[in-house]
C-alpha positions in Angstrom: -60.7 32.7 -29.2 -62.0 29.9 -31.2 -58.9 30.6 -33.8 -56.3 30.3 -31.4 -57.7 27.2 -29.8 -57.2 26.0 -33.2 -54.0 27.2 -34.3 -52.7 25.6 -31.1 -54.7 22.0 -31.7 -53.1 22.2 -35.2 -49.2 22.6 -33.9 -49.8 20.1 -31.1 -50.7 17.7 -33.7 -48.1 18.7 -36.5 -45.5 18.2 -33.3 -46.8 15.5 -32.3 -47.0 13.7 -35.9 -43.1 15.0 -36.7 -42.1 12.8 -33.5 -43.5 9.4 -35.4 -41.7 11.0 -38.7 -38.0 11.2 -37.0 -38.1 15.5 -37.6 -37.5 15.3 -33.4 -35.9 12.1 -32.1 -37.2 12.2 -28.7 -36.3 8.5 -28.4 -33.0 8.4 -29.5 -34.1 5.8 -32.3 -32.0 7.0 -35.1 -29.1 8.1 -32.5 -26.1 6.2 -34.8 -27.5 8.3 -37.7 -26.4 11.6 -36.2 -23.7 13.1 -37.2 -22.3 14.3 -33.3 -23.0 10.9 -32.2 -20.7 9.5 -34.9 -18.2 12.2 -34.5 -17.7 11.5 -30.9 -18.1 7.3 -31.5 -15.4 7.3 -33.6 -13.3 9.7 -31.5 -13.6 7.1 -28.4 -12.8 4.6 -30.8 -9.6 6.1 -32.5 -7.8 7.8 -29.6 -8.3 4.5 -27.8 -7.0 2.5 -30.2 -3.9 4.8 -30.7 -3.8 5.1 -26.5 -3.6 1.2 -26.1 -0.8 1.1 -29.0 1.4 4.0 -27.8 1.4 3.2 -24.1 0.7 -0.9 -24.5 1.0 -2.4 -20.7 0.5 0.9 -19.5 -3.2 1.6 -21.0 -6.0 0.7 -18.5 -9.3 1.8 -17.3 -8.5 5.0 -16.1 -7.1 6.2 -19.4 -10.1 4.3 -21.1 -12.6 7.0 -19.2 -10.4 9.9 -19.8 -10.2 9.8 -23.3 -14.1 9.2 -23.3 -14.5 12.0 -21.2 -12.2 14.2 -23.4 -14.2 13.1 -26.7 -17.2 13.6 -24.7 -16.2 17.4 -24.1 -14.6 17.8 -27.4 -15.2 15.1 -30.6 -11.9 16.7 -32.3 -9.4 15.2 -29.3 -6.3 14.1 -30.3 -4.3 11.4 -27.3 -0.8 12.3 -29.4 -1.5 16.0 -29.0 -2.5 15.4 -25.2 0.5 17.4 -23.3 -0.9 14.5 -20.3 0.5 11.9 -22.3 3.4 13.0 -24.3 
């Protein structure tokens, strides 16, 4: 009984210790590090950028939050593929 007590006091603490060590980012510190976060960031950022040039005065807010919702779902999203806005 003793043994398991200790076992589990030892993975508590090597848990515990990878936390402070960025092995689990609990805290989203190193979030721009990731490599999904950056996939999807730079989605937003190019299909907006190629939104706002193909469809100029037409481009607003509600296109803004579909393609973040599209990137959100899927961080390969192409806007010229969308059949939406073709």
């Amino acid at each position: 009984m003793k043994m398991l007590f200790n076992v589990m006091a030892v993975t508590l603490c090597l848990s515990l210790s990878a936390c402070n060590y960025g092995i689990f980012d609990w805290n989203n510190k190193n979030l721009d590090k990731r490599k999904d976060y950056q996939a999807w960031s730079s989605c937003i950022t190019d299909q907006q950028s190629i939104a706002r040039v193909k469809l100029q005065d037409k481009y607003n807010k509600v296109i803004d939050q579909y393609i973040f919702e599209k990137c959100s779902n899927n961080s390969n999203y192409k806007f010229k593929s969308d059949p939406k806005y073709r």
